[in-house]
Amino acid sequence: MLRLGVMVSGGGTNLQAIIDKIESGYLEGCKIVTVVASRPGAYALERAARYDIPAVCISKKSFASADGYDQALLEHFNSCNVDLVVLAGFLSMLGENFVKVYQNRIINIHPSLIPSFCGKGFYGIIPHQKALEHGVKVTGATVHFVDFEYDTGPIILQKAVQVLDDDTPESLQRRVMEQAEWELLPKAIKLYSEGRISIDGRKVTIK
Ligand code: GRF
């Protein structure tokens, strides 16, 4: 059984996509053993509660130091014997020590085709606003391993989504979520659970 720890900050639609794929059997052999929210108001917590998934809020703001936050996360995930950490719409930066301990066992979904429209400050609706401002014809989503900076880790999966002439940031975000994010994140978890992802430096190979 692959034990998942899912980190959330917002509406939790990516968490919901994982839950749905577990319920459908697509992610058989995977179990969400904990959901960790970065803020108490995250609707993702209500989604977890609906499925009796243990959930906690560990907010960076409630720690005097980044190291304290890091240590609290490490203690929590270790106590849950988490195998794979999944950042699903998670907006806080993880500390160096946490990333070291879970190196190549943390994956993130980002709503653009990295290296476009990513990095510090590119979250939520912003990548879509920037994509429209730039006039790109294609955008999409990326699942990558998490390293020590925002959105810079080795890429696992990407999927392109057409930009339409009448798109707004909201309509584009919705389509990227529906057509790319909610498919790619469960797919990456499945590949990982089947031992089909190998990594050599920055090169990720899917067997
Ligand atoms: C999604 O676009 C996600 O990629 C981004 O925040 C949005 C909401 O994610 N990080 P969720 O609904 O909380 O999973």
mmCIF file with all atom_site columns, C-alpha atoms and ligand atoms in Angstrom:
data_model
loop_
_atom_site.group_PDB
_atom_site.id
_atom_site.type_symbol
_atom_site.label_atom_id
_atom_site.label_alt_id
_atom_site.label_comp_id
_atom_site.label_asym_id
_atom_site.label_entity_id
_atom_site.label_seq_id
_atom_site.pdbx_PDB_ins_code
_atom_site.Cartn_x
_atom_site.Cartn_y
_atom_site.Cartn_z
_atom_site.occupancy
_atom_site.B_iso_or_equiv
_atom_site.pdbx_formal_charge
_atom_site.auth_seq_id
_atom_site.auth_comp_id
_atom_site.auth_asym_id
_atom_site.auth_atom_id
_atom_site.pdbx_PDB_model_num
ATOM   1   C CA . MET A 1 1   ? 0.000   0.000  0.000   1.00 0.00 ? 1   MET A CA 1
ATOM   2   C CA . LEU A 1 2   ? 1.488   3.387  -1.019  1.00 0.00 ? 2   LEU A CA 1
ATOM   3   C CA . ARG A 1 3   ? 0.803   5.776  1.855   1.00 0.00 ? 3   ARG A CA 1
ATOM   4   C CA . LEU A 1 4   ? 0.068   9.298  0.585   1.00 0.00 ? 4   LEU A CA 1
ATOM   5   C CA . GLY A 1 5   ? 0.353   12.547 2.508   1.00 0.00 ? 5   GLY A CA 1
ATOM   6   C CA . VAL A 1 6   ? -1.502  15.287 0.595   1.00 0.00 ? 6   VAL A CA 1
ATOM   7   C CA . MET A 1 7   ? -0.758  18.961 1.287   1.00 0.00 ? 7   MET A CA 1
ATOM   8   C CA . VAL A 1 8   ? -3.410  21.556 0.432   1.00 0.00 ? 8   VAL A CA 1
ATOM   9   C CA . SER A 1 9   ? -4.118  25.276 0.743   1.00 0.00 ? 9   SER A CA 1
ATOM   10  C CA . GLY A 1 10  ? -7.341  25.969 -1.125  1.00 0.00 ? 10  GLY A CA 1
ATOM   11  C CA . GLY A 1 11  ? -10.427 24.436 -2.711  1.00 0.00 ? 11  GLY A CA 1
ATOM   12  C CA . GLY A 1 12  ? -8.933  20.951 -2.885  1.00 0.00 ? 12  GLY A CA 1
ATOM   13  C CA . THR A 1 13  ? -10.077 20.024 -6.405  1.00 0.00 ? 13  THR A CA 1
ATOM   14  C CA . ASN A 1 14  ? -6.767  18.227 -6.980  1.00 0.00 ? 14  ASN A CA 1
ATOM   15  C CA . LEU A 1 15  ? -7.237  16.377 -3.674  1.00 0.00 ? 15  LEU A CA 1
ATOM   16  C CA . GLN A 1 16  ? -10.732 15.484 -4.876  1.00 0.00 ? 16  GLN A CA 1
ATOM   17  C CA . ALA A 1 17  ? -9.305  14.125 -8.124  1.00 0.00 ? 17  ALA A CA 1
ATOM   18  C CA . ILE A 1 18  ? -7.013  11.800 -6.127  1.00 0.00 ? 18  ILE A CA 1
ATOM   19  C CA . ILE A 1 19  ? -9.870  10.706 -3.863  1.00 0.00 ? 19  ILE A CA 1
ATOM   20  C CA . ASP A 1 20  ? -12.074 9.985  -6.886  1.00 0.00 ? 20  ASP A CA 1
ATOM   21  C CA . LYS A 1 21  ? -9.336  7.881  -8.527  1.00 0.00 ? 21  LYS A CA 1
ATOM   22  C CA . ILE A 1 22  ? -8.862  5.879  -5.337  1.00 0.00 ? 22  ILE A CA 1
ATOM   23  C CA . GLU A 1 23  ? -12.618 5.338  -5.066  1.00 0.00 ? 23  GLU A CA 1
ATOM   24  C CA . SER A 1 24  ? -12.791 4.215  -8.721  1.00 0.00 ? 24  SER A CA 1
ATOM   25  C CA . GLY A 1 25  ? -9.950  1.713  -8.283  1.00 0.00 ? 25  GLY A CA 1
ATOM   26  C CA . TYR A 1 26  ? -7.621  3.524  -10.702 1.00 0.00 ? 26  TYR A CA 1
ATOM   27  C CA . LEU A 1 27  ? -5.319  4.204  -7.749  1.00 0.00 ? 27  LEU A CA 1
ATOM   28  C CA . GLU A 1 28  ? -5.745  0.816  -6.098  1.00 0.00 ? 28  GLU A CA 1
ATOM   29  C CA . GLY A 1 29  ? -2.848  0.195  -3.740  1.00 0.00 ? 29  GLY A CA 1
ATOM   30  C CA . CYS A 1 30  ? -2.770  3.856  -2.722  1.00 0.00 ? 30  CYS A CA 1
ATOM   31  C CA . LYS A 1 31  ? -4.215  5.317  0.470   1.00 0.00 ? 31  LYS A CA 1
ATOM   32  C CA . ILE A 1 32  ? -4.348  8.921  1.655   1.00 0.00 ? 32  ILE A CA 1
ATOM   33  C CA . VAL A 1 33  ? -3.234  8.569  5.274   1.00 0.00 ? 33  VAL A CA 1
ATOM   34  C CA . THR A 1 34  ? -3.167  12.294 6.030   1.00 0.00 ? 34  THR A CA 1
ATOM   35  C CA . VAL A 1 35  ? -4.196  15.635 4.559   1.00 0.00 ? 35  VAL A CA 1
ATOM   36  C CA . VAL A 1 36  ? -2.240  18.652 5.775   1.00 0.00 ? 36  VAL A CA 1
ATOM   37  C CA . ALA A 1 37  ? -3.696  22.106 5.154   1.00 0.00 ? 37  ALA A CA 1
ATOM   38  C CA . SER A 1 38  ? -1.575  25.255 5.317   1.00 0.00 ? 38  SER A CA 1
ATOM   39  C CA . ARG A 1 39  ? -4.563  27.256 6.577   1.00 0.00 ? 39  ARG A CA 1
ATOM   40  C CA . PRO A 1 40  ? -7.646  26.352 8.658   1.00 0.00 ? 40  PRO A CA 1
ATOM   41  C CA . GLY A 1 41  ? -10.195 27.699 6.137   1.00 0.00 ? 41  GLY A CA 1
ATOM   42  C CA . ALA A 1 42  ? -9.092  25.473 3.256   1.00 0.00 ? 42  ALA A CA 1
ATOM   43  C CA . TYR A 1 43  ? -12.211 23.871 1.725   1.00 0.00 ? 43  TYR A CA 1
ATOM   44  C CA . ALA A 1 44  ? -9.981  20.872 0.997   1.00 0.00 ? 44  ALA A CA 1
ATOM   45  C CA . LEU A 1 45  ? -10.358 20.002 4.694   1.00 0.00 ? 45  LEU A CA 1
ATOM   46  C CA . GLU A 1 46  ? -14.119 19.572 4.183   1.00 0.00 ? 46  GLU A CA 1
ATOM   47  C CA . ARG A 1 47  ? -13.455 17.264 1.246   1.00 0.00 ? 47  ARG A CA 1
ATOM   48  C CA . ALA A 1 48  ? -11.168 15.135 3.443   1.00 0.00 ? 48  ALA A CA 1
ATOM   49  C CA . ALA A 1 49  ? -13.765 15.027 6.230   1.00 0.00 ? 49  ALA A CA 1
ATOM   50  C CA . ARG A 1 50  ? -16.413 13.753 3.785   1.00 0.00 ? 50  ARG A CA 1
ATOM   51  C CA . TYR A 1 51  ? -14.251 10.665 3.200   1.00 0.00 ? 51  TYR A CA 1
ATOM   52  C CA . ASP A 1 52  ? -13.116 10.273 6.829   1.00 0.00 ? 52  ASP A CA 1
ATOM   53  C CA . ILE A 1 53  ? -9.540  11.036 5.782   1.00 0.00 ? 53  ILE A CA 1
ATOM   54  C CA . PRO A 1 54  ? -7.488  12.228 8.781   1.00 0.00 ? 54  PRO A CA 1
ATOM   55  C CA . ALA A 1 55  ? -6.669  15.902 8.261   1.00 0.00 ? 55  ALA A CA 1
ATOM   56  C CA . VAL A 1 56  ? -4.727  18.535 10.166  1.00 0.00 ? 56  VAL A CA 1
ATOM   57  C CA . CYS A 1 57  ? -3.856  22.182 9.715   1.00 0.00 ? 57  CYS A CA 1
ATOM   58  C CA . ILE A 1 58  ? -0.155  22.954 10.126  1.00 0.00 ? 58  ILE A CA 1
ATOM   59  C CA . SER A 1 59  ? 0.242   26.616 9.338   1.00 0.00 ? 59  SER A CA 1
ATOM   60  C CA . LYS A 1 60  ? 3.652   28.212 8.842   1.00 0.00 ? 60  LYS A CA 1
ATOM   61  C CA . LYS A 1 61  ? 2.360   31.354 10.560  1.00 0.00 ? 61  LYS A CA 1
ATOM   62  C CA . SER A 1 62  ? 1.907   29.525 13.856  1.00 0.00 ? 62  SER A CA 1
ATOM   63  C CA . PHE A 1 63  ? 5.642   28.798 14.167  1.00 0.00 ? 63  PHE A CA 1
ATOM   64  C CA . ALA A 1 64  ? 8.267   31.236 15.396  1.00 0.00 ? 64  ALA A CA 1
ATOM   65  C CA . SER A 1 65  ? 10.730  29.976 12.799  1.00 0.00 ? 65  SER A CA 1
ATOM   66  C CA . ALA A 1 66  ? 10.803  28.217 9.435   1.00 0.00 ? 66  ALA A CA 1
ATOM   67  C CA . ASP A 1 67  ? 12.805  25.443 11.108  1.00 0.00 ? 67  ASP A CA 1
ATOM   68  C CA . GLY A 1 68  ? 10.031  24.948 13.658  1.00 0.00 ? 68  GLY A CA 1
ATOM   69  C CA . TYR A 1 69  ? 7.500   24.583 10.849  1.00 0.00 ? 69  TYR A CA 1
ATOM   70  C CA . ASP A 1 70  ? 9.802   22.193 9.036   1.00 0.00 ? 70  ASP A CA 1
ATOM   71  C CA . GLN A 1 71  ? 10.274  20.058 12.143  1.00 0.00 ? 71  GLN A CA 1
ATOM   72  C CA . ALA A 1 72  ? 6.520   19.914 12.799  1.00 0.00 ? 72  ALA A CA 1
ATOM   73  C CA . LEU A 1 73  ? 5.866   18.719 9.238   1.00 0.00 ? 73  LEU A CA 1
ATOM   74  C CA . LEU A 1 74  ? 8.628   16.112 9.485   1.00 0.00 ? 74  LEU A CA 1
ATOM   75  C CA . GLU A 1 75  ? 7.294   14.787 12.773  1.00 0.00 ? 75  GLU A CA 1
ATOM   76  C CA . HIS A 1 76  ? 3.761   14.604 11.395  1.00 0.00 ? 76  HIS A CA 1
ATOM   77  C CA . PHE A 1 77  ? 4.630   12.836 8.143   1.00 0.00 ? 77  PHE A CA 1
ATOM   78  C CA . ASN A 1 78  ? 7.025   10.464 9.876   1.00 0.00 ? 78  ASN A CA 1
ATOM   79  C CA . SER A 1 79  ? 4.344   9.587  12.436  1.00 0.00 ? 79  SER A CA 1
ATOM   80  C CA . CYS A 1 80  ? 1.973   8.765  9.554   1.00 0.00 ? 80  CYS A CA 1
ATOM   81  C CA . ASN A 1 81  ? 4.647   6.653  7.781   1.00 0.00 ? 81  ASN A CA 1
ATOM   82  C CA . VAL A 1 82  ? 4.037   8.603  4.562   1.00 0.00 ? 82  VAL A CA 1
ATOM   83  C CA . ASP A 1 83  ? 5.714   7.172  1.434   1.00 0.00 ? 83  ASP A CA 1
ATOM   84  C CA . LEU A 1 84  ? 4.873   9.963  -1.028  1.00 0.00 ? 84  LEU A CA 1
ATOM   85  C CA . VAL A 1 85  ? 4.097   13.611 -0.289  1.00 0.00 ? 85  VAL A CA 1
ATOM   86  C CA . VAL A 1 86  ? 1.698   15.171 -2.828  1.00 0.00 ? 86  VAL A CA 1
ATOM   87  C CA . LEU A 1 87  ? 1.380   18.966 -3.068  1.00 0.00 ? 87  LEU A CA 1
ATOM   88  C CA . ALA A 1 88  ? -2.152  19.535 -4.383  1.00 0.00 ? 88  ALA A CA 1
ATOM   89  C CA . GLY A 1 89  ? -2.781  23.259 -4.714  1.00 0.00 ? 89  GLY A CA 1
ATOM   90  C CA . PHE A 1 90  ? -0.342  23.796 -1.812  1.00 0.00 ? 90  PHE A CA 1
ATOM   91  C CA . LEU A 1 91  ? 1.038   27.323 -1.625  1.00 0.00 ? 91  LEU A CA 1
ATOM   92  C CA . SER A 1 92  ? 3.669   27.375 1.110   1.00 0.00 ? 92  SER A CA 1
ATOM   93  C CA . MET A 1 93  ? 7.382   26.795 0.575   1.00 0.00 ? 93  MET A CA 1
ATOM   94  C CA . LEU A 1 94  ? 8.739   23.627 2.180   1.00 0.00 ? 94  LEU A CA 1
ATOM   95  C CA . GLY A 1 95  ? 11.937  23.906 4.208   1.00 0.00 ? 95  GLY A CA 1
ATOM   96  C CA . GLU A 1 96  ? 15.300  22.566 3.088   1.00 0.00 ? 96  GLU A CA 1
ATOM   97  C CA . ASN A 1 97  ? 15.443  19.882 5.753   1.00 0.00 ? 97  ASN A CA 1
ATOM   98  C CA . PHE A 1 98  ? 11.979  18.538 4.861   1.00 0.00 ? 98  PHE A CA 1
ATOM   99  C CA . VAL A 1 99  ? 12.875  18.406 1.151   1.00 0.00 ? 99  VAL A CA 1
ATOM   100 C CA . LYS A 1 100 ? 16.162  16.640 1.962   1.00 0.00 ? 100 LYS A CA 1
ATOM   101 C CA . VAL A 1 101 ? 14.471  13.966 4.074   1.00 0.00 ? 101 VAL A CA 1
ATOM   102 C CA . TYR A 1 102 ? 11.763  13.379 1.423   1.00 0.00 ? 102 TYR A CA 1
ATOM   103 C CA . GLN A 1 103 ? 14.002  13.963 -1.625  1.00 0.00 ? 103 GLN A CA 1
ATOM   104 C CA . ASN A 1 104 ? 12.372  12.573 -4.787  1.00 0.00 ? 104 ASN A CA 1
ATOM   105 C CA . ARG A 1 105 ? 9.325   11.597 -2.699  1.00 0.00 ? 105 ARG A CA 1
ATOM   106 C CA . ILE A 1 106 ? 7.498   14.950 -3.010  1.00 0.00 ? 106 ILE A CA 1
ATOM   107 C CA . ILE A 1 107 ? 5.519   15.758 -6.156  1.00 0.00 ? 107 ILE A CA 1
ATOM   108 C CA . ASN A 1 108 ? 3.739   18.994 -7.074  1.00 0.00 ? 108 ASN A CA 1
ATOM   109 C CA . ILE A 1 109 ? 1.136   19.993 -9.646  1.00 0.00 ? 109 ILE A CA 1
ATOM   110 C CA . HIS A 1 110 ? 1.721   23.362 -11.270 1.00 0.00 ? 110 HIS A CA 1
ATOM   111 C CA . PRO A 1 111 ? -0.825  25.002 -13.625 1.00 0.00 ? 111 PRO A CA 1
ATOM   112 C CA . SER A 1 112 ? 1.505   25.820 -16.534 1.00 0.00 ? 112 SER A CA 1
ATOM   113 C CA . LEU A 1 113 ? 4.003   24.120 -18.836 1.00 0.00 ? 113 LEU A CA 1
ATOM   114 C CA . ILE A 1 114 ? 7.150   24.639 -16.746 1.00 0.00 ? 114 ILE A CA 1
ATOM   115 C CA . PRO A 1 115 ? 9.504   26.536 -17.316 1.00 0.00 ? 115 PRO A CA 1
ATOM   116 C CA . SER A 1 116 ? 6.873   29.008 -18.496 1.00 0.00 ? 116 SER A CA 1
ATOM   117 C CA . PHE A 1 117 ? 4.812   31.007 -15.996 1.00 0.00 ? 117 PHE A CA 1
ATOM   118 C CA . CYS A 1 118 ? 6.231   29.436 -12.854 1.00 0.00 ? 118 CYS A CA 1
ATOM   119 C CA . GLY A 1 119 ? 8.368   30.267 -9.853  1.00 0.00 ? 119 GLY A CA 1
ATOM   120 C CA . LYS A 1 120 ? 7.790   32.514 -6.851  1.00 0.00 ? 120 LYS A CA 1
ATOM   121 C CA . GLY A 1 121 ? 4.506   34.430 -7.124  1.00 0.00 ? 121 GLY A CA 1
ATOM   122 C CA . PHE A 1 122 ? 3.077   32.203 -9.901  1.00 0.00 ? 122 PHE A CA 1
ATOM   123 C CA . TYR A 1 123 ? 0.202   30.392 -8.201  1.00 0.00 ? 123 TYR A CA 1
ATOM   124 C CA . GLY A 1 124 ? -3.555  29.949 -8.527  1.00 0.00 ? 124 GLY A CA 1
ATOM   125 C CA . ILE A 1 125 ? -5.022  32.233 -11.202 1.00 0.00 ? 125 ILE A CA 1
ATOM   126 C CA . ILE A 1 126 ? -1.765  34.129 -11.854 1.00 0.00 ? 126 ILE A CA 1
ATOM   127 C CA . PRO A 1 127 ? -0.116  31.691 -14.314 1.00 0.00 ? 127 PRO A CA 1
ATOM   128 C CA . HIS A 1 128 ? -3.292  31.862 -16.411 1.00 0.00 ? 128 HIS A CA 1
ATOM   129 C CA . GLN A 1 129 ? -3.394  35.662 -16.329 1.00 0.00 ? 129 GLN A CA 1
ATOM   130 C CA . LYS A 1 130 ? 0.251   35.775 -17.457 1.00 0.00 ? 130 LYS A CA 1
ATOM   131 C CA . ALA A 1 131 ? -0.347  33.195 -20.189 1.00 0.00 ? 131 ALA A CA 1
ATOM   132 C CA . LEU A 1 132 ? -3.190  35.303 -21.629 1.00 0.00 ? 132 LEU A CA 1
ATOM   133 C CA . GLU A 1 133 ? -1.182  38.529 -21.298 1.00 0.00 ? 133 GLU A CA 1
ATOM   134 C CA . HIS A 1 134 ? 1.692   36.915 -23.181 1.00 0.00 ? 134 HIS A CA 1
ATOM   135 C CA . GLY A 1 135 ? -0.636  35.626 -25.883 1.00 0.00 ? 135 GLY A CA 1
ATOM   136 C CA . VAL A 1 136 ? 0.458   31.971 -25.812 1.00 0.00 ? 136 VAL A CA 1
ATOM   137 C CA . LYS A 1 137 ? -1.667  29.568 -27.874 1.00 0.00 ? 137 LYS A CA 1
ATOM   138 C CA . VAL A 1 138 ? -0.942  26.593 -25.640 1.00 0.00 ? 138 VAL A CA 1
ATOM   139 C CA . THR A 1 139 ? -0.560  26.275 -21.896 1.00 0.00 ? 139 THR A CA 1
ATOM   140 C CA . GLY A 1 140 ? -1.182  23.296 -19.615 1.00 0.00 ? 140 GLY A CA 1
ATOM   141 C CA . ALA A 1 141 ? -0.017  21.662 -16.386 1.00 0.00 ? 141 ALA A CA 1
ATOM   142 C CA . THR A 1 142 ? 3.120   20.023 -15.048 1.00 0.00 ? 142 THR A CA 1
ATOM   143 C CA . VAL A 1 143 ? 3.780   17.441 -12.350 1.00 0.00 ? 143 VAL A CA 1
ATOM   144 C CA . HIS A 1 144 ? 7.326   17.568 -11.045 1.00 0.00 ? 144 HIS A CA 1
ATOM   145 C CA . PHE A 1 145 ? 9.456   16.428 -8.141  1.00 0.00 ? 145 PHE A CA 1
ATOM   146 C CA . VAL A 1 146 ? 9.917   19.148 -5.550  1.00 0.00 ? 146 VAL A CA 1
ATOM   147 C CA . ASP A 1 147 ? 13.395  20.469 -4.854  1.00 0.00 ? 147 ASP A CA 1
ATOM   148 C CA . PHE A 1 148 ? 14.644  23.533 -3.016  1.00 0.00 ? 148 PHE A CA 1
ATOM   149 C CA . GLU A 1 149 ? 13.056  26.301 -5.115  1.00 0.00 ? 149 GLU A CA 1
ATOM   150 C CA . TYR A 1 150 ? 9.540   27.008 -6.450  1.00 0.00 ? 150 TYR A CA 1
ATOM   151 C CA . ASP A 1 151 ? 8.626   24.780 -9.437  1.00 0.00 ? 151 ASP A CA 1
ATOM   152 C CA . THR A 1 152 ? 12.218  23.902 -10.402 1.00 0.00 ? 152 THR A CA 1
ATOM   153 C CA . GLY A 1 153 ? 12.340  20.158 -9.686  1.00 0.00 ? 153 GLY A CA 1
ATOM   154 C CA . PRO A 1 154 ? 12.673  17.397 -12.328 1.00 0.00 ? 154 PRO A CA 1
ATOM   155 C CA . ILE A 1 155 ? 9.580   17.154 -14.530 1.00 0.00 ? 155 ILE A CA 1
ATOM   156 C CA . ILE A 1 156 ? 7.548   13.934 -14.424 1.00 0.00 ? 156 ILE A CA 1
ATOM   157 C CA . LEU A 1 157 ? 4.508   14.621 -16.655 1.00 0.00 ? 157 LEU A CA 1
ATOM   158 C CA . GLN A 1 158 ? 3.139   17.510 -18.702 1.00 0.00 ? 158 GLN A CA 1
ATOM   159 C CA . LYS A 1 159 ? -0.065  17.991 -20.680 1.00 0.00 ? 159 LYS A CA 1
ATOM   160 C CA . ALA A 1 160 ? -0.868  20.815 -23.094 1.00 0.00 ? 160 ALA A CA 1
ATOM   161 C CA . VAL A 1 161 ? -4.198  22.658 -23.194 1.00 0.00 ? 161 VAL A CA 1
ATOM   162 C CA . GLN A 1 162 ? -5.313  24.960 -26.039 1.00 0.00 ? 162 GLN A CA 1
ATOM   163 C CA . VAL A 1 163 ? -5.836  28.643 -25.211 1.00 0.00 ? 163 VAL A CA 1
ATOM   164 C CA . LEU A 1 164 ? -9.098  29.909 -26.792 1.00 0.00 ? 164 LEU A CA 1
ATOM   165 C CA . ASP A 1 165 ? -9.562  33.391 -28.239 1.00 0.00 ? 165 ASP A CA 1
ATOM   166 C CA . ASP A 1 166 ? -12.335 34.198 -25.776 1.00 0.00 ? 166 ASP A CA 1
ATOM   167 C CA . ASP A 1 167 ? -10.630 32.755 -22.713 1.00 0.00 ? 167 ASP A CA 1
ATOM   168 C CA . THR A 1 168 ? -10.618 34.652 -19.436 1.00 0.00 ? 168 THR A CA 1
ATOM   169 C CA . PRO A 1 169 ? -8.134  33.718 -16.710 1.00 0.00 ? 169 PRO A CA 1
ATOM   170 C CA . GLU A 1 170 ? -10.983 31.915 -14.958 1.00 0.00 ? 170 GLU A CA 1
ATOM   171 C CA . SER A 1 171 ? -12.148 29.921 -17.989 1.00 0.00 ? 171 SER A CA 1
ATOM   172 C CA . LEU A 1 172 ? -8.562  28.974 -18.833 1.00 0.00 ? 172 LEU A CA 1
ATOM   173 C CA . GLN A 1 173 ? -7.824  27.918 -15.233 1.00 0.00 ? 173 GLN A CA 1
ATOM   174 C CA . ARG A 1 174 ? -10.950 25.751 -15.199 1.00 0.00 ? 174 ARG A CA 1
ATOM   175 C CA . ARG A 1 175 ? -10.034 24.015 -18.465 1.00 0.00 ? 175 ARG A CA 1
ATOM   176 C CA . VAL A 1 176 ? -6.429  23.438 -17.360 1.00 0.00 ? 176 VAL A CA 1
ATOM   177 C CA . MET A 1 177 ? -7.729  21.900 -14.127 1.00 0.00 ? 177 MET A CA 1
ATOM   178 C CA . GLU A 1 178 ? -10.316 19.713 -15.892 1.00 0.00 ? 178 GLU A CA 1
ATOM   179 C CA . GLN A 1 179 ? -8.204  18.633 -18.870 1.00 0.00 ? 179 GLN A CA 1
ATOM   180 C CA . ALA A 1 180 ? -4.733  18.506 -17.329 1.00 0.00 ? 180 ALA A CA 1
ATOM   181 C CA . GLU A 1 181 ? -4.304  18.850 -13.553 1.00 0.00 ? 181 GLU A CA 1
ATOM   182 C CA . TRP A 1 182 ? -6.983  16.404 -12.440 1.00 0.00 ? 182 TRP A CA 1
ATOM   183 C CA . GLU A 1 183 ? -5.623  13.805 -14.888 1.00 0.00 ? 183 GLU A CA 1
ATOM   184 C CA . LEU A 1 184 ? -1.878  14.305 -14.465 1.00 0.00 ? 184 LEU A CA 1
ATOM   185 C CA . LEU A 1 185 ? -1.600  14.259 -10.675 1.00 0.00 ? 185 LEU A CA 1
ATOM   186 C CA . PRO A 1 186 ? -3.382  10.906 -10.193 1.00 0.00 ? 186 PRO A CA 1
ATOM   187 C CA . LYS A 1 187 ? -1.470  9.517  -13.183 1.00 0.00 ? 187 LYS A CA 1
ATOM   188 C CA . ALA A 1 188 ? 1.872   10.500 -11.627 1.00 0.00 ? 188 ALA A CA 1
ATOM   189 C CA . ILE A 1 189 ? 0.837   8.899  -8.322  1.00 0.00 ? 189 ILE A CA 1
ATOM   190 C CA . LYS A 1 190 ? -0.137  5.697  -10.157 1.00 0.00 ? 190 LYS A CA 1
ATOM   191 C CA . LEU A 1 191 ? 3.163   5.574  -12.042 1.00 0.00 ? 191 LEU A CA 1
ATOM   192 C CA . TYR A 1 192 ? 5.055   6.144  -8.788  1.00 0.00 ? 192 TYR A CA 1
ATOM   193 C CA . SER A 1 193 ? 3.051   3.447  -6.974  1.00 0.00 ? 193 SER A CA 1
ATOM   194 C CA . GLU A 1 194 ? 3.930   0.984  -9.763  1.00 0.00 ? 194 GLU A CA 1
ATOM   195 C CA . GLY A 1 195 ? 7.632   1.859  -9.557  1.00 0.00 ? 195 GLY A CA 1
ATOM   196 C CA . ARG A 1 196 ? 7.591   3.122  -13.141 1.00 0.00 ? 196 ARG A CA 1
ATOM   197 C CA . ILE A 1 197 ? 9.271   6.485  -12.501 1.00 0.00 ? 197 ILE A CA 1
ATOM   198 C CA . SER A 1 198 ? 13.055  6.527  -12.511 1.00 0.00 ? 198 SER A CA 1
ATOM   199 C CA . ILE A 1 199 ? 15.168  9.632  -12.017 1.00 0.00 ? 199 ILE A CA 1
ATOM   200 C CA . ASP A 1 200 ? 18.765  10.327 -12.901 1.00 0.00 ? 200 ASP A CA 1
ATOM   201 C CA . GLY A 1 201 ? 19.756  13.844 -11.898 1.00 0.00 ? 201 GLY A CA 1
ATOM   202 C CA . ARG A 1 202 ? 17.184  16.006 -13.683 1.00 0.00 ? 202 ARG A CA 1
ATOM   203 C CA . LYS A 1 203 ? 16.188  13.299 -16.163 1.00 0.00 ? 203 LYS A CA 1
ATOM   204 C CA . VAL A 1 204 ? 12.947  11.508 -15.311 1.00 0.00 ? 204 VAL A CA 1
ATOM   205 C CA . THR A 1 205 ? 12.106  8.351  -17.249 1.00 0.00 ? 205 THR A CA 1
ATOM   206 C CA . ILE A 1 206 ? 8.717   6.634  -17.238 1.00 0.00 ? 206 ILE A CA 1
ATOM   207 C CA . LYS A 1 207 ? 9.033   2.890  -17.703 1.00 0.00 ? 207 LYS A CA 1
HETATM 208 C C1 . GRF B 2 .   ? -5.071  24.935 -9.103  1.00 0.00 ? 1   GRF B C1 1
HETATM 209 O O1 . GRF B 2 .   ? -4.921  25.640 -10.324 1.00 0.00 ? 1   GRF B O1 1
HETATM 210 C C2 . GRF B 2 .   ? -3.712  24.436 -8.661  1.00 0.00 ? 1   GRF B C2 1
HETATM 211 O O2 . GRF B 2 .   ? -2.878  23.988 -9.711  1.00 0.00 ? 1   GRF B O2 1
HETATM 212 C C3 . GRF B 2 .   ? -3.148  25.658 -8.052  1.00 0.00 ? 1   GRF B C3 1
HETATM 213 O O3 . GRF B 2 .   ? -4.235  26.206 -7.291  1.00 0.00 ? 1   GRF B O3 1
HETATM 214 C C4 . GRF B 2 .   ? -5.453  25.891 -7.958  1.00 0.00 ? 1   GRF B C4 1
HETATM 215 C C5 . GRF B 2 .   ? -6.446  25.288 -6.994  1.00 0.00 ? 1   GRF B C5 1
HETATM 216 O O4 . GRF B 2 .   ? -6.018  23.996 -6.620  1.00 0.00 ? 1   GRF B O4 1
HETATM 217 N N1 . GRF B 2 .   ? -2.005  25.416 -7.251  1.00 0.00 ? 1   GRF B N1 1
HETATM 218 P P1 . GRF B 2 .   ? -6.982  23.076 -5.675  1.00 0.00 ? 1   GRF B P1 1
HETATM 219 O O5 . GRF B 2 .   ? -8.382  23.225 -6.230  1.00 0.00 ? 1   GRF B O5 1
HETATM 220 O O6 . GRF B 2 .   ? -6.871  23.618 -4.277  1.00 0.00 ? 1   GRF B O6 1
HETATM 221 O O7 . GRF B 2 .   ? -6.446  21.679 -5.806  1.00 0.00 ? 1   GRF B O7 1
#
